[in-house]
Amino acid sequence: QSALTQPASVSGSPGQSITISCTGSNSDIGLYNFVSWYQQHPGKAPKLMIYDVSYRPSGVSNRFSGSKSGNTASLTISGLQAEDEADYYCSSYTSSTSQVFGGGTKLTVL
Amino acid sequence: QVQLQESGPGLVKPSQTLSLTCIVSGGSISSGGYYWSWIRQHPGKGLEWIGYIYNSGITYYNPSLKSRVTISVDTSKNQLSLKLSSVTAADTAVYYCARDLKGYGELDYWGQGTLVTVSS
């Protein structure tokens, strides 16, 4: 059982916007602004897309944005493109285990 | 450009010790104040943080694995190592090494991962 809860799957059409939620607790997401999001294509290593809730690493498209409210963090992808189809994982710093990941969300671009 | 490359046996017998290395290129493992991490991914499953090392010797491990895990660095070889003892089939996974910016889960560089299967 993952400590952070994500929907198993989301889908959207090209050009649309989608949001992936990541729900934790007041020991992780609710307590720290250290939420990250990763994109993983099949057979590849994860890629950092968002860190510290809403910051994008250099080179990541501004179509990706992150936010947080209470114990829930969100990743929004606007202007959906075919290459965005991948698995997405959230993670958070936590007072108990240092770092914890969500179970992952499979994004399908219709 | 920092690059990480994992290596090690792809098959380990139950009860033995899994040993992996991660060679870091494009930067010194002992500079920059980074946290050098190991993460694993069970087949078809999500990610699990194993632990990290920083300041060339201070370690922090996932409590669920702490009794079996050792992470170390060899600064002369610019490499990171992982040892996981008393392995079982549940330890079969793809193992990744990665660089963490501040120790809070900002894993900005990853190796390509190496699959380790535990089987007799």
Short mmCIF file of C-alpha atoms in Angstrom, two decimals:
data_model
loop_
_atom_site.label_atom_id
_atom_site.label_comp_id
_atom_site.label_asym_id
_atom_site.label_seq_id
_atom_site.Cartn_x
_atom_site.Cartn_y
_atom_site.Cartn_z
CA GLN A 1 0.00 0.00 0.00
CA SER A 2 1.52 3.30 -1.12
CA ALA A 3 1.49 6.12 1.42
CA LEU A 4 0.41 8.66 -1.22
CA THR A 5 -2.79 7.99 -3.14
CA GLN A 6 -3.05 8.65 -6.86
CA PRO A 7 -5.77 7.69 -9.35
CA ALA A 8 -4.76 4.60 -11.29
CA SER A 9 -5.46 6.22 -14.61
CA VAL A 10 -6.51 9.43 -16.29
CA SER A 11 -7.07 10.26 -19.92
CA GLY A 12 -7.51 13.25 -22.17
CA SER A 13 -7.54 14.29 -25.79
CA PRO A 14 -4.76 16.23 -27.48
CA GLY A 15 -4.94 19.90 -26.60
CA GLN A 16 -6.96 19.34 -23.46
CA SER A 17 -5.83 19.81 -19.86
CA ILE A 18 -5.73 17.08 -17.26
CA THR A 19 -5.01 17.07 -13.54
CA ILE A 20 -3.57 14.23 -11.50
CA SER A 21 -4.14 14.31 -7.76
CA CYS A 22 -1.89 12.98 -5.04
CA THR A 23 -3.34 12.66 -1.55
CA GLY A 24 -1.23 12.23 1.54
CA SER A 25 -1.52 13.25 5.16
CA ASN A 26 -0.50 15.94 7.59
CA SER A 27 2.79 14.06 8.07
CA ASP A 28 3.91 14.52 4.48
CA ILE A 29 2.15 16.68 1.87
CA GLY A 30 0.27 18.65 4.49
CA LEU A 31 3.40 19.37 6.50
CA TYR A 32 6.09 20.02 3.89
CA ASN A 33 6.37 21.90 0.61
CA PHE A 34 8.57 19.15 -0.80
CA VAL A 35 6.33 17.52 -3.35
CA SER A 36 7.84 16.26 -6.59
CA TRP A 37 6.34 14.79 -9.74
CA TYR A 38 8.00 12.32 -12.10
CA GLN A 39 7.18 11.20 -15.62
CA GLN A 40 8.12 7.66 -16.62
CA HIS A 41 7.85 6.24 -20.12
CA PRO A 42 7.87 2.44 -20.51
CA GLY A 43 11.29 0.93 -19.94
CA LYS A 44 12.81 4.29 -19.02
CA ALA A 45 13.95 5.92 -15.80
CA PRO A 46 11.67 8.48 -14.17
CA LYS A 47 12.19 12.13 -15.10
CA LEU A 48 11.74 14.98 -12.64
CA MET A 49 8.97 17.28 -13.88
CA ILE A 50 8.09 19.33 -10.78
CA TYR A 51 9.84 19.82 -7.44
CA ASP A 52 9.06 21.77 -4.28
CA VAL A 53 5.34 21.64 -5.20
CA SER A 54 5.43 23.98 -8.18
CA TYR A 55 8.95 24.50 -9.54
CA ARG A 56 9.97 23.20 -12.94
CA PRO A 57 13.53 22.02 -13.62
CA SER A 58 15.26 23.63 -16.54
CA GLY A 59 14.09 22.11 -19.81
CA VAL A 60 10.66 20.98 -18.62
CA SER A 61 7.79 22.41 -20.62
CA ASN A 62 5.68 25.12 -18.98
CA ARG A 63 2.66 23.00 -19.92
CA PHE A 64 3.41 21.15 -16.67
CA SER A 65 2.45 22.83 -13.42
CA GLY A 66 2.08 21.78 -9.82
CA SER A 67 0.08 22.95 -6.83
CA LYS A 68 -0.93 21.91 -3.35
CA SER A 69 -3.90 22.39 -1.08
CA GLY A 70 -3.91 20.86 2.36
CA ASN A 71 -2.92 17.21 2.13
CA THR A 72 -3.41 16.99 -1.63
CA ALA A 73 -0.98 17.91 -4.37
CA SER A 74 -1.87 18.18 -8.04
CA LEU A 75 -0.07 18.00 -11.35
CA THR A 76 -1.73 19.74 -14.29
CA ILE A 77 -0.73 19.18 -17.88
CA SER A 78 -2.15 21.67 -20.33
CA GLY A 79 -2.21 21.40 -24.11
CA LEU A 80 -1.96 17.63 -23.90
CA GLN A 81 0.36 16.04 -26.46
CA ALA A 82 0.85 12.46 -27.55
CA GLU A 83 4.31 12.32 -25.97
CA ASP A 84 2.80 13.12 -22.57
CA GLU A 85 1.39 9.59 -22.45
CA ALA A 86 3.32 7.98 -19.60
CA ASP A 87 3.12 7.01 -15.96
CA TYR A 88 3.28 9.84 -13.44
CA TYR A 89 4.41 9.52 -9.83
CA CYS A 90 4.22 12.00 -7.01
CA SER A 91 6.52 11.97 -4.04
CA SER A 92 6.75 13.86 -0.79
CA TYR A 93 9.17 14.33 2.04
CA THR A 94 7.72 12.78 5.16
CA SER A 95 8.48 12.97 8.84
CA SER A 96 8.47 9.18 9.19
CA THR A 97 10.29 7.58 6.26
CA SER A 98 12.01 10.62 4.73
CA GLN A 99 10.58 10.10 1.25
CA VAL A 100 7.47 8.38 -0.02
CA PHE A 101 6.02 7.88 -3.49
CA GLY A 102 2.51 7.58 -4.79
CA GLY A 103 1.33 4.45 -6.54
CA GLY A 104 1.48 6.06 -9.97
CA THR A 105 -1.06 7.24 -12.53
CA LYS A 106 -1.18 6.05 -16.11
CA LEU A 107 -1.97 8.92 -18.47
CA THR A 108 -3.55 7.97 -21.76
CA VAL A 109 -3.75 10.50 -24.57
CA LEU A 110 -6.81 9.55 -26.60
CA GLN B 1 25.92 16.87 -17.78
CA VAL B 2 25.77 14.43 -14.88
CA GLN B 3 25.30 10.79 -15.81
CA LEU B 4 24.72 7.78 -13.59
CA GLN B 5 25.19 4.14 -14.55
CA GLU B 6 24.21 1.18 -12.39
CA SER B 7 25.88 -2.20 -12.65
CA GLY B 8 25.82 -5.52 -10.83
CA PRO B 9 24.58 -9.10 -11.01
CA GLY B 10 21.19 -9.53 -12.61
CA LEU B 11 20.48 -12.70 -10.64
CA VAL B 12 20.90 -13.21 -6.91
CA LYS B 13 20.01 -16.29 -4.89
CA PRO B 14 17.62 -16.07 -1.95
CA SER B 15 19.28 -15.29 1.41
CA GLN B 16 22.34 -13.85 -0.32
CA THR B 17 23.42 -10.21 -0.51
CA LEU B 18 22.52 -8.01 -3.47
CA SER B 19 25.39 -5.69 -4.41
CA LEU B 20 25.13 -2.88 -6.94
CA THR B 21 27.37 0.00 -7.93
CA CYS B 22 26.55 3.31 -9.59
CA ILE B 23 29.27 5.20 -11.41
CA VAL B 24 28.77 8.96 -11.51
CA SER B 25 30.26 10.93 -14.38
CA GLY B 26 30.15 14.60 -15.27
CA GLY B 27 30.62 15.74 -11.70
CA SER B 28 32.25 14.83 -8.42
CA ILE B 29 30.20 12.71 -6.06
CA SER B 30 31.82 14.47 -3.11
CA SER B 31 31.01 18.04 -4.10
CA GLY B 32 27.87 20.08 -4.44
CA GLY B 33 26.20 18.92 -1.26
CA TYR B 34 23.97 16.44 -3.08
CA TYR B 35 22.25 13.40 -1.67
CA TRP B 36 22.99 10.21 -3.59
CA SER B 37 20.02 7.89 -3.55
CA TRP B 38 18.84 4.41 -4.38
CA ILE B 39 15.26 3.75 -5.46
CA ARG B 40 13.68 0.52 -6.65
CA GLN B 41 10.66 -0.41 -8.70
CA HIS B 42 9.05 -3.82 -8.45
CA PRO B 43 7.94 -5.23 -11.82
CA GLY B 44 4.87 -3.39 -13.01
CA LYS B 45 4.64 -1.49 -9.74
CA GLY B 46 5.44 1.88 -8.26
CA LEU B 47 8.62 3.39 -6.88
CA GLU B 48 10.11 2.73 -3.47
CA TRP B 49 12.79 4.91 -1.88
CA ILE B 50 15.59 2.83 -0.37
CA GLY B 51 17.87 5.46 1.11
CA TYR B 52 20.60 8.00 0.48
CA ILE B 53 24.07 9.05 1.50
CA TYR B 54 25.47 12.57 1.76
CA ASN B 55 28.54 14.38 2.95
CA SER B 56 30.39 11.25 1.77
CA GLY B 57 29.25 9.19 4.69
CA ILE B 58 26.01 10.17 6.39
CA THR B 59 23.24 7.76 5.52
CA TYR B 60 19.50 7.59 5.94
CA TYR B 61 17.45 4.54 5.06
CA ASN B 62 13.81 3.64 4.56
CA PRO B 63 12.82 2.18 7.95
CA SER B 64 11.21 -0.80 6.22
CA LEU B 65 14.60 -1.81 4.77
CA LYS B 66 16.98 -0.30 7.30
CA SER B 67 18.07 -3.56 8.92
CA ARG B 68 19.25 -4.97 5.57
CA VAL B 69 20.57 -1.95 3.66
CA THR B 70 24.01 -0.39 3.43
CA ILE B 71 24.78 2.55 1.12
CA SER B 72 28.33 3.76 0.72
CA VAL B 73 30.47 5.89 -1.57
CA ASP B 74 33.96 5.49 -2.97
CA THR B 75 35.08 9.02 -3.75
CA SER B 76 38.27 7.80 -5.46
CA LYS B 77 36.14 5.94 -8.02
CA ASN B 78 33.29 8.48 -7.98
CA GLN B 79 30.83 5.71 -7.34
CA LEU B 80 27.94 4.83 -5.11
CA SER B 81 27.18 1.36 -3.79
CA LEU B 82 24.15 -0.51 -2.48
CA LYS B 83 24.14 -3.70 -0.46
CA LEU B 84 20.90 -5.43 0.49
CA SER B 85 21.27 -8.53 2.62
CA SER B 86 19.09 -11.60 3.12
CA VAL B 87 17.19 -11.05 -0.11
CA THR B 88 13.96 -12.80 -1.02
CA ALA B 89 11.83 -12.88 -4.15
CA ALA B 90 10.16 -9.72 -2.86
CA ASP B 91 13.41 -7.87 -3.56
CA THR B 92 13.16 -8.57 -7.28
CA ALA B 93 13.01 -5.12 -8.85
CA VAL B 94 14.65 -2.57 -11.09
CA TYR B 95 17.14 -0.67 -8.98
CA TYR B 96 17.92 2.97 -9.77
CA CYS B 97 20.55 5.31 -8.43
CA ALA B 98 19.73 9.00 -8.52
CA ARG B 99 20.92 12.40 -7.35
CA ASP B 100 18.74 14.28 -4.87
CA LEU B 101 19.19 18.03 -4.81
CA LYS B 102 18.56 18.67 -1.13
CA GLY B 103 17.47 15.38 0.40
CA TYR B 104 13.79 16.17 0.14
CA GLY B 105 13.00 14.03 -2.89
CA GLU B 106 14.08 16.25 -5.78
CA LEU B 107 15.69 13.48 -7.83
CA ASP B 108 17.02 15.35 -10.84
CA TYR B 109 19.39 12.81 -12.38
CA TRP B 110 18.74 9.07 -12.63
CA GLY B 111 20.60 6.06 -13.91
CA GLN B 112 18.91 3.87 -16.49
CA GLY B 113 18.16 1.22 -13.87
CA THR B 114 19.23 -2.38 -13.54
CA LEU B 115 16.93 -5.37 -13.08
CA VAL B 116 17.82 -7.69 -10.23
CA THR B 117 15.99 -10.99 -9.99
CA VAL B 118 16.10 -13.03 -6.79
CA SER B 119 15.74 -16.68 -7.63
CA SER B 120 17.43 -19.97 -6.93
#
